[in-house]
Phi, psi and omega in degrees: 000122187270133180260149178230165177308317182224126174237124182252122179252121178219168185168183180282155172315132172081007188277348177098019185295323177298314181290325171297320181297312181303308181303318182298313180301315181295322184292317177303307183303315182298334176281000183092002182279147173283114189241144168239134172240130183248122179272098182251019179278088184263359190267312181257106181284357189259312185244103190206154186294346177287347180281358183243035185299317185290318179300315178293323180296320179297328174269007184072023183266126176279128178250136176241126182228170172295149179292343181252018185304140178057028172235178182278001177245052193272089180242162180292055182263057185259121182267103191217138174240109181299326177295322181288324173299310180293333180289319184276346182239158169276332172203154185226147181237129171244117179270104185266153180297159174288146179070180188291326179302312171298325180287342176298323175301317182296327179299337187289337184250008185307311181302318176294325181287312179299344177278351177261108189289333181269073175219166175212147174238117183257137181257110181276129186236154181215099182307334186270007189255145175308139174077354176228035182279336180251141178305323184294326179292315182297309177304312184297322176299315180298319175297321174299320180296309180303316177292333178280335184257337187078018186232140178261145182283148177241001183188157183251137171244111175281103177243035181303123187202163176238034181071227183290342184268008177294133176231177175295333179282330172305310176298309182308317182293342182270345185302319177293318170309303182296324176291329180292317181293324178290322177289323186286327176273342179079017182248151179282160174276100184298313183208150166245123194264147170164173178296169180300318173306308189293333186264005183308134182057017172269133185248357185281072176055059187290141175226100182285143186224161166256151184266105179260318178277112180239154180293161180298333185260007175279000000 
């Protein structure tokens, strides 16, 4: 997994982008980098980086959130200067809301983001989620997100999972799907995400993660 000065993480609802973002931030901090993570997920009020404020604080990670995070008035009222964040950090991660509606909030910062050459926008995919079970559906959604924010994705993150029921076979069964998405988009598979056990014998850029984002009934 390659680290960049600026990493934008986007994808469909339930793709697992927030858990991926949390792991990415923690890994960067573990390497001694000054890390800022931005919660721009205005779409999903249940699983978001704002929920990990104490964890980030303990690891020395700066968290930027909407003034209305975790309230019933969750709107994109985030006072953020991308330039100041990049000046104050070694690396920054922006966790974007699912689908094109969430990406519109990101579009507000597009000029500053495009001004950072050392950046990547990763599209997190999950073969087992509703509306993204076929490569064509997944690619169409990615195009909607790109059009909404005015920024092109640079890599695919295969995070195909079934939550606590994810197995090594689950991940292996998703590899063909991920390769089809990569071929259709012309983008590389930046990472195949899963627990260490689920990634056993996986050679497609395995990226082992801890599961921090859990369902309400877990």
